[in-house]
C-alpha cells in the first residue's frame, strides 16, 4: 500500500557484527524492497561512544529509521572481568544513538536489549513486563543495567517528544560472523571453535561448567527476519522478546552434543566443573511475538548449528577468533 511504498532509509549500527551481517543478507534477498535503503555501519565508520562522531554519521546518512545493534558484547567470562567498562561504553553508545535519532528526526528506532538482562531472582517464564523488576545476575550487571536504560530512554523520548523508539529482546544468538575468540565469545561459538581445534589436534574437548544450565538459542538469520518485521510493523514503545519458544530451550550439554555432531568430533568430551555455570536458566516467553506472528517458522536448532559450523569451517581463516 501507499504507506509501505514510502521511501525509507534504515541505518543499522553494529552493521559489521553477527546480527548486522544477518540483517544485511536478509534485506538483500528474501526481504528486499525497492523503497528501502539499508545502510550498515561498524566501529570503523563511526565510534558511537563519541557524540560528535555520532552526529556526523546521522548528518551524512540522513536515516528515517534506525536499527541499533552496536554494543560492547561478550560472553560470561568477558563480562565477569569488565563490568564497569561494559556499563560505561554501552551507556555512552545508547545515549548518543538515541540523542542523535531525536535530533535528526528519525521516525523509528529499534534498539536491542537481551534476555540476559532480566532479574536474576524471578518467576518463569520471563516476559517483557519484567525488565526492571529486580537486580540482574551479578556476572553481567554492567551490561544489563546499560541495556535496561535503553527502555528508560525510549519511555522518555515518547513522553517528552512523542518519539516511537522501541526495543527488542533477543535470546542467545548464533550464526555466521559470530565472535569465536576464546577470551570473550558466547557459549556456542566458543564450543564450535574448541570442537574444531580438538578434532584437528586429536585432543579431548574440554567444556566449562556442569552442562546443566538451560538456554534458548536463536539463529541469526531468523532473528534478522524479525528485526525487519519490527522496522516495518512493530509500533509499540514497550520491548518485545525475540526468542524461540520455552519448549525449545536446550541444556548446555545438548548444545555440546549438537556441535560435536555437526563438526564430526569423535574424541572424548571432558567437563571442567571448576568453571562457572552462569545463571542456571533465563527461560523467556515468546507469547507476545506469537500474538503478532503466529506462523513464524524458526530454523530447527540442529539445522542452524550445522549451517553455523559449516560457515566457521569454510571461513576459518577470516573468522573473528
Ligand atoms: P557483535 O559483537 O557481532 O557486533 C557488535 C557490533 O557493535 C559490531 O558491529 C561492532 O563494530 C559494533 N560496535 C561495538 N562498539 C562500537 C562502538 N564504540 N562504535 C560503533 N560500533 C561499535 O554483536 P552481535 O551482532 O552479537 O550483537 C548485536 C546486538 O545484539 C548487541 O546489542 C547485543 O548486545 C545484542 N544481543 C546479542 C546476543 C548474542 O547472543 N550475540 C543476545 C542478545 C542480544 P565493529 O565490529 O566494526 O568493531
Coordinates of C-alpha atoms and ligand atoms in Angstrom, one line a residue:
X1 CA 0.0 0.0 0.0
X2 CA 0.9 3.7 -0.1
X3 CA 2.4 3.8 3.4
X4 CA 4.6 0.8 2.6
X5 CA 5.9 2.2 -0.6
X6 CA 7.2 5.4 1.0
X7 CA 11.0 5.6 0.7
X8 CA 12.8 4.9 3.9
X9 CA 16.5 4.9 4.9
X10 CA 17.4 2.4 7.6
X11 CA 20.7 3.0 9.4
X12 CA 22.0 -0.2 11.1
X13 CA 24.5 0.4 13.9
X14 CA 26.6 -2.6 14.7
X15 CA 26.2 -3.5 11.0
X16 CA 29.5 -5.3 10.8
X17 CA 28.6 -7.7 13.6
X18 CA 26.9 -11.1 13.6
X19 CA 23.3 -9.8 13.8
X20 CA 24.1 -6.9 11.4
X21 CA 25.5 -9.2 8.8
X22 CA 22.4 -11.4 9.0
X23 CA 20.1 -8.5 8.5
X24 CA 22.2 -7.4 5.5
X25 CA 21.8 -10.9 4.0
X26 CA 18.0 -10.9 4.6
X27 CA 17.3 -7.4 3.2
X28 CA 19.4 -8.2 0.1
X29 CA 17.5 -11.4 -0.6
X30 CA 14.1 -12.7 0.8
X31 CA 13.1 -9.3 2.3
X32 CA 14.4 -7.0 -0.5
X33 CA 12.0 -3.9 -1.0
X34 CA 12.6 -1.3 -3.7
X35 CA 11.5 1.6 -1.4
X36 CA 14.0 0.7 1.3
X37 CA 17.7 1.7 1.6
X38 CA 19.7 -0.1 4.3
X39 CA 23.0 1.3 5.5
X40 CA 25.3 -0.9 7.6
X41 CA 28.0 0.8 9.8
X42 CA 30.6 -0.7 12.1
X43 CA 33.0 0.9 14.6
X44 CA 35.5 1.8 11.8
X45 CA 32.8 4.0 10.2
X46 CA 31.9 5.8 13.4
X47 CA 32.8 5.4 17.1
X48 CA 29.4 5.7 18.7
X49 CA 30.8 6.4 22.2
X50 CA 31.7 9.8 20.6
X51 CA 28.7 12.1 20.4
X52 CA 30.2 14.4 17.8
X53 CA 31.1 11.5 15.6
X54 CA 27.6 10.0 16.0
X55 CA 26.0 13.3 15.0
X56 CA 28.3 13.5 11.9
X57 CA 27.1 9.9 10.9
X58 CA 23.4 10.9 11.2
X59 CA 24.1 14.1 9.3
X60 CA 25.7 12.2 6.5
X61 CA 23.3 9.2 6.2
X62 CA 20.0 11.0 7.0
X63 CA 18.2 7.9 8.2
X64 CA 14.4 7.8 8.6
X65 CA 14.8 4.6 10.7
X66 CA 17.5 3.1 12.9
X67 CA 18.2 -0.4 13.9
X68 CA 20.5 0.0 16.9
X69 CA 22.7 -3.2 17.4
X70 CA 26.1 -1.7 18.3
X71 CA 27.3 -2.6 21.7
X72 CA 30.2 -3.9 23.7
X73 CA 29.2 -7.6 23.7
X74 CA 30.8 -10.6 25.3
X75 CA 30.3 -14.0 27.0
X76 CA 30.2 -14.8 30.7
X77 CA 33.9 -14.6 31.4
X78 CA 34.5 -11.4 29.5
X79 CA 31.6 -9.8 31.4
X80 CA 32.9 -11.0 34.8
X81 CA 36.2 -9.3 34.2
X82 CA 35.0 -5.9 32.7
X83 CA 31.6 -4.9 34.2
X84 CA 32.5 -1.2 34.6
X85 CA 33.7 -1.0 31.0
X86 CA 30.5 -2.8 29.7
X87 CA 28.4 -0.3 31.6
X88 CA 30.2 2.9 30.6
X89 CA 30.7 2.1 26.9
X90 CA 27.1 0.8 26.4
X91 CA 25.6 3.7 28.3
X92 CA 27.5 6.2 26.0
X93 CA 26.7 4.4 22.8
X94 CA 23.0 4.1 23.7
X95 CA 22.6 7.7 24.8
X96 CA 24.4 9.0 21.7
X97 CA 22.4 6.9 19.2
X98 CA 19.1 7.9 20.7
X99 CA 20.0 11.6 21.1
X100 CA 21.1 11.7 17.5
X101 CA 18.0 9.9 16.4
X102 CA 15.9 12.5 18.1
X103 CA 18.0 15.4 16.9
X104 CA 17.9 14.2 13.2
X105 CA 14.2 13.4 13.3
X106 CA 14.4 9.6 13.0
X107 CA 10.9 8.2 12.9
X108 CA 11.5 4.8 14.4
X109 CA 14.5 3.4 16.3
X110 CA 14.6 -0.3 17.1
X111 CA 17.2 -0.9 19.8
X112 CA 18.5 -4.1 21.3
X113 CA 18.1 -5.5 24.8
X114 CA 18.9 -9.1 25.7
X115 CA 17.2 -11.9 27.7
X116 CA 20.3 -11.9 30.0
X117 CA 19.5 -8.5 31.4
X118 CA 16.3 -9.7 33.2
X119 CA 16.2 -10.0 37.1
X120 CA 18.3 -12.9 38.5
X121 CA 15.6 -13.9 41.0
X122 CA 12.4 -14.1 39.1
X123 CA 9.5 -16.3 38.2
X124 CA 9.4 -18.2 34.9
X125 CA 8.8 -17.7 32.1
X126 CA 10.3 -14.2 31.9
X127 CA 8.2 -11.7 29.9
X128 CA 8.6 -8.1 28.6
X129 CA 7.0 -6.5 31.7
X130 CA 9.8 -7.7 34.0
X131 CA 12.8 -5.8 32.6
X132 CA 13.1 -3.6 35.7
X133 CA 11.8 -5.9 38.4
X134 CA 15.0 -6.7 40.3
X135 CA 18.8 -6.8 40.0
X136 CA 20.3 -8.7 37.1
X137 CA 22.7 -11.6 37.6
X138 CA 25.9 -10.3 39.3
X139 CA 28.1 -11.7 36.5
X140 CA 27.0 -9.1 33.9
X141 CA 25.5 -6.2 36.0
X142 CA 27.3 -3.6 33.9
X143 CA 26.0 -4.8 30.5
X144 CA 22.5 -5.5 32.0
X145 CA 21.9 -2.1 33.6
X146 CA 23.2 -0.3 30.5
X147 CA 20.7 -2.3 28.3
X148 CA 17.8 -1.6 30.7
X149 CA 18.5 2.1 30.4
X150 CA 17.5 1.9 26.7
X151 CA 14.0 1.2 27.8
X152 CA 14.1 4.2 30.1
X153 CA 15.4 6.4 27.3
X154 CA 12.6 5.1 25.0
X155 CA 9.9 6.0 27.5
X156 CA 11.5 9.4 28.0
X157 CA 11.6 10.2 24.3
X158 CA 8.0 9.1 24.0
X159 CA 6.6 11.1 26.9
X160 CA 8.6 14.3 26.2
X161 CA 9.0 14.2 22.4
X162 CA 6.3 11.7 21.2
X163 CA 9.1 9.6 19.6
X164 CA 8.4 6.0 18.6
X165 CA 11.7 4.5 19.8
X166 CA 11.4 0.9 20.9
X167 CA 13.5 -2.2 21.7
X168 CA 13.6 -5.9 21.0
X169 CA 14.9 -8.6 23.3
X170 CA 16.8 -11.5 21.6
X171 CA 17.7 -14.6 23.5
X172 CA 21.2 -16.1 22.8
X173 CA 22.1 -15.6 19.1
X174 CA 24.4 -17.7 17.0
X175 CA 25.3 -17.9 13.3
X176 CA 27.8 -16.9 10.6
X177 CA 30.1 -13.9 11.5
X178 CA 29.9 -14.7 15.3
X179 CA 32.8 -13.9 17.6
X180 CA 34.8 -17.1 18.1
X181 CA 37.6 -15.7 20.3
X182 CA 38.1 -17.9 23.4
X183 CA 38.6 -14.9 25.7
X184 CA 35.2 -13.2 25.1
X185 CA 33.0 -15.5 23.0
X186 CA 29.5 -16.6 23.9
X187 CA 29.0 -20.3 24.7
X188 CA 28.1 -21.7 21.2
X189 CA 30.8 -20.0 19.1
X190 CA 33.3 -20.9 21.8
X191 CA 32.2 -24.5 21.7
X192 CA 32.3 -24.6 17.9
X193 CA 35.9 -23.2 17.9
X194 CA 37.0 -25.6 20.6
X195 CA 35.5 -28.6 19.0
X196 CA 37.1 -27.7 15.7
X197 CA 40.6 -27.4 17.3
X198 CA 40.0 -30.6 19.3
X199 CA 39.1 -32.5 16.2
X200 CA 42.1 -31.1 14.2
X201 CA 44.6 -31.9 17.0
X202 CA 43.0 -35.2 18.1
X203 CA 42.6 -34.0 21.7
X204 CA 39.7 -34.1 24.1
X205 CA 37.1 -31.4 24.0
X206 CA 37.1 -29.5 27.4
X207 CA 33.7 -27.9 28.2
X208 CA 33.2 -25.4 31.1
X209 CA 30.8 -25.9 34.0
X210 CA 28.3 -28.7 34.6
X211 CA 26.4 -28.8 31.3
X212 CA 23.1 -28.4 33.2
X213 CA 22.2 -24.7 32.5
X214 CA 19.4 -24.1 30.1
X215 CA 19.4 -21.6 27.3
X216 CA 17.2 -20.5 24.4
X217 CA 19.2 -20.0 21.2
X218 CA 18.0 -18.1 18.1
X219 CA 19.7 -18.5 14.7
X220 CA 20.9 -15.1 13.5
X221 CA 19.1 -15.3 10.1
X222 CA 15.7 -16.0 11.9
X223 CA 16.4 -13.0 14.2
X224 CA 17.2 -10.9 11.2
X225 CA 13.8 -11.5 9.7
X226 CA 12.2 -10.5 13.0
X227 CA 14.2 -7.2 13.0
X228 CA 12.9 -6.4 9.5
X229 CA 9.4 -7.1 10.7
X230 CA 9.9 -4.8 13.7
X231 CA 11.1 -1.9 11.4
X232 CA 8.1 -2.3 9.2
X233 CA 5.3 -3.2 11.6
X234 CA 6.0 -3.1 15.3
X235 CA 4.5 0.1 16.7
X236 CA 4.8 -0.3 20.5
X237 CA 7.4 1.5 22.7
X238 CA 7.5 -1.4 25.1
X239 CA 10.0 -4.1 24.3
X240 CA 9.2 -7.4 22.6
X241 CA 11.1 -10.7 23.2
X242 CA 12.5 -12.3 20.1
X243 CA 13.1 -15.9 21.1
X244 CA 12.3 -19.5 20.3
X245 CA 9.6 -21.0 22.5
X246 CA 10.0 -22.3 26.0
X247 CA 9.7 -25.8 24.6
X248 CA 12.8 -25.2 22.5
X249 CA 15.1 -24.5 25.5
X250 CA 18.2 -26.7 25.4
X251 CA 20.8 -27.6 28.1
X252 CA 24.5 -26.7 27.5
X253 CA 25.0 -30.5 27.4
X254 CA 22.6 -30.7 24.4
X255 CA 24.3 -27.8 22.7
X256 CA 27.6 -29.6 23.1
X257 CA 26.1 -32.7 21.5
X258 CA 24.7 -30.6 18.6
X259 CA 28.1 -29.0 18.0
X260 CA 30.0 -32.3 18.3
X261 CA 27.7 -33.9 15.8
X262 CA 27.9 -31.1 13.3
X263 CA 31.7 -30.9 13.4
X264 CA 32.1 -34.7 13.3
X265 CA 34.2 -34.7 16.5
X266 CA 34.6 -38.3 17.8
X267 CA 37.0 -37.8 20.7
X268 CA 36.4 -37.5 24.5
X269 CA 34.3 -34.7 26.0
X270 CA 35.5 -33.6 29.4
X271 CA 33.6 -31.2 31.7
X272 CA 35.7 -28.7 33.8
X273 CA 33.3 -28.3 36.7
X274 CA 35.5 -25.8 38.5
X275 CA 34.4 -23.2 35.9
X276 CA 31.4 -21.0 36.4
X277 CA 27.9 -22.0 35.1
X278 CA 26.4 -18.5 35.0
X279 CA 22.7 -18.1 35.5
X280 CA 21.0 -21.5 35.6
X281 CA 18.3 -20.5 33.2
X282 CA 16.6 -17.4 31.9
X283 CA 13.6 -19.0 30.2
X284 CA 11.7 -16.3 28.3
X285 CA 8.2 -16.4 26.9
X286 CA 7.7 -15.5 23.2
X287 CA 3.9 -15.3 23.7
X288 CA 3.9 -11.6 22.7
X289 CA 5.8 -12.4 19.5
X290 CA 3.4 -15.3 18.8
X291 CA 0.5 -12.9 19.2
X292 CA 1.8 -10.8 16.3
X293 CA 3.4 -13.6 14.2
X294 CA 1.6 -16.9 15.0
X295 CA 3.1 -18.6 11.9
X296 CA 6.7 -17.5 12.1
X297 CA 8.9 -20.6 11.5
X298 CA 12.2 -20.8 13.3
X299 CA 15.1 -22.9 11.7
X300 CA 15.4 -26.2 13.7
X301 CA 18.3 -26.0 16.2
X302 CA 20.4 -28.8 14.7
X303 CA 20.0 -27.5 11.2
X304 CA 21.0 -24.0 12.3
X305 CA 24.0 -25.4 14.2
X306 CA 25.0 -27.3 11.0
X307 CA 24.9 -24.0 8.9
X308 CA 26.9 -22.2 11.6
X309 CA 29.6 -24.9 11.9
X310 CA 29.9 -25.2 8.1
X311 CA 30.3 -21.4 7.8
X312 CA 33.0 -21.5 10.5
X313 CA 34.9 -24.3 8.9
X314 CA 34.7 -22.7 5.4
X315 CA 35.7 -19.2 6.8
X316 CA 38.1 -20.3 9.5
X317 CA 41.0 -18.1 8.2
X318 CA 38.9 -14.9 8.3
X319 CA 36.5 -15.6 11.2
X320 CA 36.8 -13.4 14.3
X321 CA 38.8 -15.5 16.7
Ligands
LIG1 P1 28.8 -8.3 17.6 O1 29.9 -8.3 18.6 O2 28.9 -9.3 16.5 O3 28.8 -6.9 17.0 C1 28.8 -5.8 17.7 C2 28.7 -4.6 16.8 O4 28.8 -3.4 17.6 C3 29.9 -4.6 15.8 O5 29.3 -4.2 14.5 C4 30.8 -3.5 16.3 O6 31.6 -2.9 15.4 C5 29.8 -2.6 17.0 N1 30.4 -1.7 18.0 C6 31.0 -2.0 19.1 N2 31.4 -1.0 19.8 C7 31.2 0.1 18.9 C8 31.4 1.5 19.0 N3 32.1 2.0 20.1 N4 31.0 2.3 18.0 C9 30.4 1.8 16.9 N5 30.1 0.4 16.8 C10 30.5 -0.4 17.8 O7 27.4 -8.4 18.3 P2 26.1 -9.2 17.9 O8 25.8 -9.0 16.5 O9 26.2 -10.5 18.5 O10 25.0 -8.3 18.8 C11 24.2 -7.3 18.3 C12 23.3 -6.8 19.4 O11 22.5 -7.8 19.9 C13 24.1 -6.2 20.6 O12 23.4 -5.0 21.0 C14 24.0 -7.3 21.6 O13 24.0 -6.8 22.9 C15 22.6 -7.9 21.3 N6 22.4 -9.3 21.7 C16 23.3 -10.2 21.3 C17 23.1 -11.5 21.7 C18 24.1 -12.6 21.3 O14 23.9 -13.8 21.8 N7 25.1 -12.4 20.5 C19 22.0 -11.9 22.6 C20 21.1 -10.8 22.9 C21 21.3 -9.6 22.5 P3 33.0 -3.5 14.8 O15 32.8 -5.0 14.7 O16 33.1 -2.8 13.5 O17 34.0 -3.1 15.8

